[in-house]
Coordinates of C-alpha atoms in Angstrom, one line a residue:
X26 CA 89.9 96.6 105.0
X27 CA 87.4 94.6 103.7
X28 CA 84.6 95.0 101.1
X29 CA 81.8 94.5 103.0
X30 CA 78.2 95.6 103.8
X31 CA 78.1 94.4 106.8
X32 CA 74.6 94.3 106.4
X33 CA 73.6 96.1 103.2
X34 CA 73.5 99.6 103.2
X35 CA 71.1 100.9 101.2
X36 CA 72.6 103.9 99.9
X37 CA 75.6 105.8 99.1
X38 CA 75.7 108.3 101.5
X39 CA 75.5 105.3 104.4
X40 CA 77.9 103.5 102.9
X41 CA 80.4 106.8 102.8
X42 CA 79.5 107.6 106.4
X43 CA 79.9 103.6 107.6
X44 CA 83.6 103.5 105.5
X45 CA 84.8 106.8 107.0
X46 CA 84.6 104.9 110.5
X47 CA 85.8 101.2 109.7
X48 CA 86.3 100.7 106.5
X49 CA 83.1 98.8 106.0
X50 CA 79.9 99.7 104.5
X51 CA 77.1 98.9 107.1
X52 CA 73.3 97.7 106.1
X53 CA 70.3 99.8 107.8
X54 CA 68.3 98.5 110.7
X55 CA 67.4 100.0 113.6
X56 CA 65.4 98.1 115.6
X57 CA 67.3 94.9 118.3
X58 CA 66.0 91.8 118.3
X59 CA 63.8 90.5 120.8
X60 CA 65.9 88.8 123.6
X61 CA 63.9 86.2 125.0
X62 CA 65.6 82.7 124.7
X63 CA 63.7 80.4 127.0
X64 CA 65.6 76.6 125.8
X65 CA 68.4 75.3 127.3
X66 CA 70.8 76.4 124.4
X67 CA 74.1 75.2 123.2
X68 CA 77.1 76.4 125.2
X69 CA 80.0 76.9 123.3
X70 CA 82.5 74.2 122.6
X71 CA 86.5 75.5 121.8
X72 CA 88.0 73.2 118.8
X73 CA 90.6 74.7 115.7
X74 CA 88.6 74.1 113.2
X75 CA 85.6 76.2 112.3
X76 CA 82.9 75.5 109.9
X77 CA 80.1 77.6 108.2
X78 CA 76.6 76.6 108.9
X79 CA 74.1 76.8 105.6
X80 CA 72.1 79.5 104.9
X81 CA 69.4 77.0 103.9
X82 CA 66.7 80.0 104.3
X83 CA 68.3 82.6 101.8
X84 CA 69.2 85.3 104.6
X85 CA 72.4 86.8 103.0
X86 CA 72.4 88.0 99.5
X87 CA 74.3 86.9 96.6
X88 CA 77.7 88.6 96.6
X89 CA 79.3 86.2 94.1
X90 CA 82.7 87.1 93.0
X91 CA 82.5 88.6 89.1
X92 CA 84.4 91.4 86.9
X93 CA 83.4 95.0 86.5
X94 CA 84.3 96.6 83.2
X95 CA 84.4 99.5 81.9
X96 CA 82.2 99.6 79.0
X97 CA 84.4 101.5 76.7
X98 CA 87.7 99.6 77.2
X99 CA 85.4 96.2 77.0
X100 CA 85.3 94.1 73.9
X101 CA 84.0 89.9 73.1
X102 CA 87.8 88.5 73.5
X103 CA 88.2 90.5 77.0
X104 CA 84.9 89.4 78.9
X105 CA 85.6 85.6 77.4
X106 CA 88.9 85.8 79.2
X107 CA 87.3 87.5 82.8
X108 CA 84.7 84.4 82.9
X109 CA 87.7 82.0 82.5
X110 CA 88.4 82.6 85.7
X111 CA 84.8 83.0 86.8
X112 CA 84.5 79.3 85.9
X113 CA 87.1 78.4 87.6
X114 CA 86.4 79.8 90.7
X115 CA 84.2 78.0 93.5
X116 CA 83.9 79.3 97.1
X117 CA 86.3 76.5 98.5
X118 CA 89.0 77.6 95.4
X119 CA 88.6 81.4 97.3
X120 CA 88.8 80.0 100.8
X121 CA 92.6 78.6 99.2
X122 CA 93.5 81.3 97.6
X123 CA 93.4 83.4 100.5
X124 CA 95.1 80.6 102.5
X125 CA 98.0 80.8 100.4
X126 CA 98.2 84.6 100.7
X127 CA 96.8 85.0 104.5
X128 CA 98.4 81.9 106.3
X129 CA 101.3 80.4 103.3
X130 CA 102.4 84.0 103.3
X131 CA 102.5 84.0 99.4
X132 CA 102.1 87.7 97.4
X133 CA 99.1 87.4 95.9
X134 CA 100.8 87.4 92.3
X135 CA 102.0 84.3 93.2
X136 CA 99.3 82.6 94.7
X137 CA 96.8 83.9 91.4
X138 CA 99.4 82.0 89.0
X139 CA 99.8 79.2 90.6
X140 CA 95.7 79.1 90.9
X141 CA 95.8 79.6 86.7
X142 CA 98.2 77.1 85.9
X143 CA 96.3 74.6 88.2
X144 CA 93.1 75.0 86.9
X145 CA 93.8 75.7 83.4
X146 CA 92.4 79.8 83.1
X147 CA 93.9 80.4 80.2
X148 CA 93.2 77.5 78.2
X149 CA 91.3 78.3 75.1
X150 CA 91.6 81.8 75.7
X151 CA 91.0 83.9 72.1
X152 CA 93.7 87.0 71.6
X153 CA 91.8 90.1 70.6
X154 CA 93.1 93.6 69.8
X155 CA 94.7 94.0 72.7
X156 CA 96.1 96.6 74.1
X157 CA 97.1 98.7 77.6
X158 CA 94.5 97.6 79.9
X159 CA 95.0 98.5 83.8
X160 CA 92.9 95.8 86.7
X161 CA 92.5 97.7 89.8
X162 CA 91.5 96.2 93.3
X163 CA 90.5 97.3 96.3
X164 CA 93.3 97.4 99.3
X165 CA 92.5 93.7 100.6
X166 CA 94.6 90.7 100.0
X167 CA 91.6 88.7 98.0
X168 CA 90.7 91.2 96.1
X169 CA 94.0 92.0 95.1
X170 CA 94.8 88.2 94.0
X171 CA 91.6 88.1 92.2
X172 CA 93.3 90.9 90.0
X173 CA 96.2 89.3 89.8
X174 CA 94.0 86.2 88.5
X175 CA 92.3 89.3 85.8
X176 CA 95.4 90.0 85.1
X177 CA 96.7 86.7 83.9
X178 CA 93.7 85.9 82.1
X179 CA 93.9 89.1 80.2
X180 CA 97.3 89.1 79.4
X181 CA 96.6 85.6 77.4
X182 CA 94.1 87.7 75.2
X183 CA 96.4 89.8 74.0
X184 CA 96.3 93.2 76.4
X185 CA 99.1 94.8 77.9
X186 CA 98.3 94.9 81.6
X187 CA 99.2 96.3 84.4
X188 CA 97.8 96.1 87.9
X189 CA 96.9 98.3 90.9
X190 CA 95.8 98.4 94.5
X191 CA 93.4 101.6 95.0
X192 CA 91.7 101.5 97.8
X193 CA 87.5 101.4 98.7
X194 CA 84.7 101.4 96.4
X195 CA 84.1 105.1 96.8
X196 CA 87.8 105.5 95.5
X197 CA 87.5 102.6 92.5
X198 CA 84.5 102.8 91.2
X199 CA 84.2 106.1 90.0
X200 CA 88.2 105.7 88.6
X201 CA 86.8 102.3 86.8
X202 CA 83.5 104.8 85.3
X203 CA 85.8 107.3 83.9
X204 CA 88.2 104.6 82.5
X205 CA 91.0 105.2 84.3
X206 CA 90.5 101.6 85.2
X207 CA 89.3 99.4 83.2
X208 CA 88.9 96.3 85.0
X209 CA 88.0 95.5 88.8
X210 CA 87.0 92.2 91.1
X211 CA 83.3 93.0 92.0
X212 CA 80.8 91.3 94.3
X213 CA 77.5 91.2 92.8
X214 CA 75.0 92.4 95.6
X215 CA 77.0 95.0 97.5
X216 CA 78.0 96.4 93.9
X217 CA 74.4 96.5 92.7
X218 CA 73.3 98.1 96.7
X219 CA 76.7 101.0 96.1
X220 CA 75.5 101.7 91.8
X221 CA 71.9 102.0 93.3
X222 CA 72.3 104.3 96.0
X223 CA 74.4 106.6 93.3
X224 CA 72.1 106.2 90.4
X225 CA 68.5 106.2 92.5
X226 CA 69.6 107.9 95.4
X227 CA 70.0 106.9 99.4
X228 CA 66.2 106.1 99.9
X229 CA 65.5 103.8 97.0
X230 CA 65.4 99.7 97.7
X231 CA 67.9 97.9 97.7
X232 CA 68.0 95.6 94.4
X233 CA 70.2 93.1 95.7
X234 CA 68.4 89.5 96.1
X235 CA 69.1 86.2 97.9
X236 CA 68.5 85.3 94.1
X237 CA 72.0 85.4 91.5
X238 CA 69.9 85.8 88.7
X239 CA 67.8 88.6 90.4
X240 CA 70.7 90.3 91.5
X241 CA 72.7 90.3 88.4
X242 CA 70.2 91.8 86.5
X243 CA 69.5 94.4 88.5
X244 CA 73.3 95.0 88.5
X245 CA 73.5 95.0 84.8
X246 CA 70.3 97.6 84.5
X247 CA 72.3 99.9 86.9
X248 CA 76.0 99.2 85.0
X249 CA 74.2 100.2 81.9
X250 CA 73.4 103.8 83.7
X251 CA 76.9 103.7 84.6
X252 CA 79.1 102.9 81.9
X253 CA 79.7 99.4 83.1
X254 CA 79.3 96.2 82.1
X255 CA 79.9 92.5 83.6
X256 CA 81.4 89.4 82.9
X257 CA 79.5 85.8 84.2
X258 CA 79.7 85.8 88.2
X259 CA 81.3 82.9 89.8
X260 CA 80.0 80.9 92.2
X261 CA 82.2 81.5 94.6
X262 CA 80.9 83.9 97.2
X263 CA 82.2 86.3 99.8
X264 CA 79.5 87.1 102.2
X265 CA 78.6 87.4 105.8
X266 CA 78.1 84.0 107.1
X267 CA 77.7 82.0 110.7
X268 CA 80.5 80.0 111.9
X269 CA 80.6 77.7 114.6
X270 CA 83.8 74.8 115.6
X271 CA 83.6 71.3 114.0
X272 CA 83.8 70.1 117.7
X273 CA 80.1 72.1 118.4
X274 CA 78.5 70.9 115.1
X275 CA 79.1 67.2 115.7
X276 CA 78.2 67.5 119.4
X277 CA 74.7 69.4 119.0
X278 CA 74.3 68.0 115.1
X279 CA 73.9 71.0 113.9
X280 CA 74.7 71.9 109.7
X281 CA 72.5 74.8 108.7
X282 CA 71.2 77.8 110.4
X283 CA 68.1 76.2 110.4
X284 CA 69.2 73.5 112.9
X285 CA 70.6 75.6 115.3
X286 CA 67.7 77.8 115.4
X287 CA 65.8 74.4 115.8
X288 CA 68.0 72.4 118.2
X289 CA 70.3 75.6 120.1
X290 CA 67.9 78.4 120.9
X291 CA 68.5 79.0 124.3
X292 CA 70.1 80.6 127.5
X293 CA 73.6 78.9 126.9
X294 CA 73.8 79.7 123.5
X295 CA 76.3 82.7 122.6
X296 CA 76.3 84.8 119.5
X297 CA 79.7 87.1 118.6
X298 CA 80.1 89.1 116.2
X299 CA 80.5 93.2 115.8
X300 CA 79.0 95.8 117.9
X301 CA 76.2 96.5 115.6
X302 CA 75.0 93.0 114.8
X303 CA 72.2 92.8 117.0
X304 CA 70.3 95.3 114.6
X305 CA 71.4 94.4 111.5
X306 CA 69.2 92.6 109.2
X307 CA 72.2 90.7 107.8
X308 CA 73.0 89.4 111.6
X309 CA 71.1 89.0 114.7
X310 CA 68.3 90.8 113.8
X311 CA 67.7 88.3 110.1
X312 CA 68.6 85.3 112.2
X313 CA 65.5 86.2 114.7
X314 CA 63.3 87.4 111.6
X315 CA 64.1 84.6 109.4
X316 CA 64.8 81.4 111.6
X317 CA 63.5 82.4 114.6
X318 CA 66.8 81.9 116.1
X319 CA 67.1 83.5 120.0
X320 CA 70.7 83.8 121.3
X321 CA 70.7 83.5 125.0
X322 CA 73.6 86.2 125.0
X323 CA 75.2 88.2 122.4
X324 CA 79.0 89.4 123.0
X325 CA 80.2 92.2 121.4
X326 CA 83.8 91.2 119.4
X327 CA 84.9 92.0 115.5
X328 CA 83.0 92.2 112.0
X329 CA 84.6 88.3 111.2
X330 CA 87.8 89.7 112.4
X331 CA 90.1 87.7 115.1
X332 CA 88.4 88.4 118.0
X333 CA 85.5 86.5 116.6
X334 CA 87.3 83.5 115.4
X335 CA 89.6 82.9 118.6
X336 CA 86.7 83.3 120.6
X337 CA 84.8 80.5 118.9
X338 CA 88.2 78.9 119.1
X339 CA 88.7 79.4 122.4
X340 CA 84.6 78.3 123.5
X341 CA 83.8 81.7 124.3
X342 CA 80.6 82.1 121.7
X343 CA 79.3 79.3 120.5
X344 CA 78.2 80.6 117.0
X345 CA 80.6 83.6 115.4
X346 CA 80.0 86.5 112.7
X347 CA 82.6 85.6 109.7
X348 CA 83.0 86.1 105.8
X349 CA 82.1 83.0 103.8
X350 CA 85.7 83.0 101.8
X351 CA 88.4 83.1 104.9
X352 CA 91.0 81.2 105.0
X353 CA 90.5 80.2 108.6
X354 CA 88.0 78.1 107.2
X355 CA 90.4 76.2 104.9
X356 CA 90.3 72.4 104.9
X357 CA 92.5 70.6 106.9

């Protein structure tokens, strides 16, 4: 399972209905995309190595990696600790980490120290009163690493700590509001989307923004009604985002969403991704609305599972649903 909207879901009850089918939480959008593509397009071109193109244009939201607390078990020493690793953390940094867990075949324990002695977490790090302190994750290998990184990080401020693997935010979340956790990986928009539809109910806005500083402080006005609190997000990010081969990019020039929209729209251009893209803001439906990008087909595959990525291996689609963080997207 992994955490994600797969295109924002803009309340709690949508989110419970989408998870009970997939394991995913699902954005609303009901309306396909237009289908016209009149352009010649780009046909798809097979090659191992896939690379994301840039949002230049803002169409995902900001689902940066941070910790949720829980306010009573927080304290100075503790959050000073979390955003150690925060700092440390960059999206290529998460795109190795789950290398070394997803393809090196390393437990995530390992792969989280060997991340911390690299990059120096717990350098400087202040002991505070310490205590038992318990970091909980949801069943997925990163987030379960990125507790493991917690875990080390508080550890060197003094707590006792132990970790566990729970299950999906509707499990979690309410474990980390009582305090039977104290401690949890988070991702900033689909956190502040899941609080909102709880605390506002299923028909209020989402207050989840392509802007970080937008987002977290909509997130901390909700935590606040919640019990929780939040250390600094990182600026690594795992998010829906479009892939396409190395071998495609270099042939039709293409770096950002922008240029394909610009240089590939068109009747030989083929869009994968999961069954309900084409009417998901987050997918086909935002690429028409914000780049006026027009597939000339869309083939129905996996939500940035392995159908999607051997088919853009393989020069099946030419442009591919996938999460921002993946480890097929590792260098080299």
């Amino acid at each position: 399972m992994r955490r994600h909207l797969l295109l924002t879901a803009t309340s709690l009850t949508a989110a419970v209905l989408i998870l009970s089918g997939c394991g995913d939480a699902g954005s609303s959008g009901t309306e396909a995309p237009a289908a016209s593509a009149s352009g010649a397009g780009c046909a798809p071109v097979a090659g191992d190595k896939l690379v994301v193109l840039d949002d230049d244009k803002k169409l995902q939201n900001t689902d940066n990696v941070l910790p949720a607390i829980n306010a009573k078990s927080s304290s100075p020493e503790l959050i000073a600790a979390l955003d150690k690793v925060s700092a440390a953390l960059d999206t290529p940094k998460l795109i190795e980490l789950n290398k070394a867990v997803d393809v090196d075949r390393k437990s995530s324990k390992a792969a989280a120290q060997e991340f911390a002695t690299a990059n120096n977490v717990t350098a400087g790090i202040t002991k505070g009163k310490g205590g038992a302190l318990t970091v909980g994750s949801a069943d997925f290998a990163e987030n379960a690493t990125l507790g493991e990184l917690y875990a080390i990080a508080a550890t060197a401020a003094g707590y006792t700590v132990k970790t566990q693997t729970i299950g999906n935010r509707e499990l979690y979340e309410p474990a980390l509001e009582k305090g039977d956790i104290d401690v949890v990986p988070e991702y900033a928009a689909t956190l502040a989307g899941f609080l909102n539809g709880k605390v506002n109910g299923e028909k209020a806005a989402d207050p989840s923004s392509p802007d970080l500083d937008k987002t977290v402080a909509a997130l901390t006005e909700l935590g606040q009604k919640s019990g929780l609190v939040f250390g600094k997000p990182s600026t690594a990010q795992d998010q829906n985002a479009f892939a396409v081969t190395q071998a495609f990019a270099d042939k039709n020039g293409v770096k950002s969403l922008s240029d394909l929209a610009a240089k590939c729209s068109g009747s030989a251009t083929v869009l994968g991704g999961p069954a309900e893209c084409p009417q998901r803001p987050k997918c086909q439906a935002g690429l028409v609305s914000t780049y006026n990008f027009q597939a000339g087909k869309f083939t129905s595959l996996d939500a940035g599972g392995p159908l999607t990525k051997t088919g853009l291996k393989q020069g099946t689609v030419s442009v591919g649903l996938v999460f921002s963080s993946d480890a097929a997207l590792a260098a080299g």
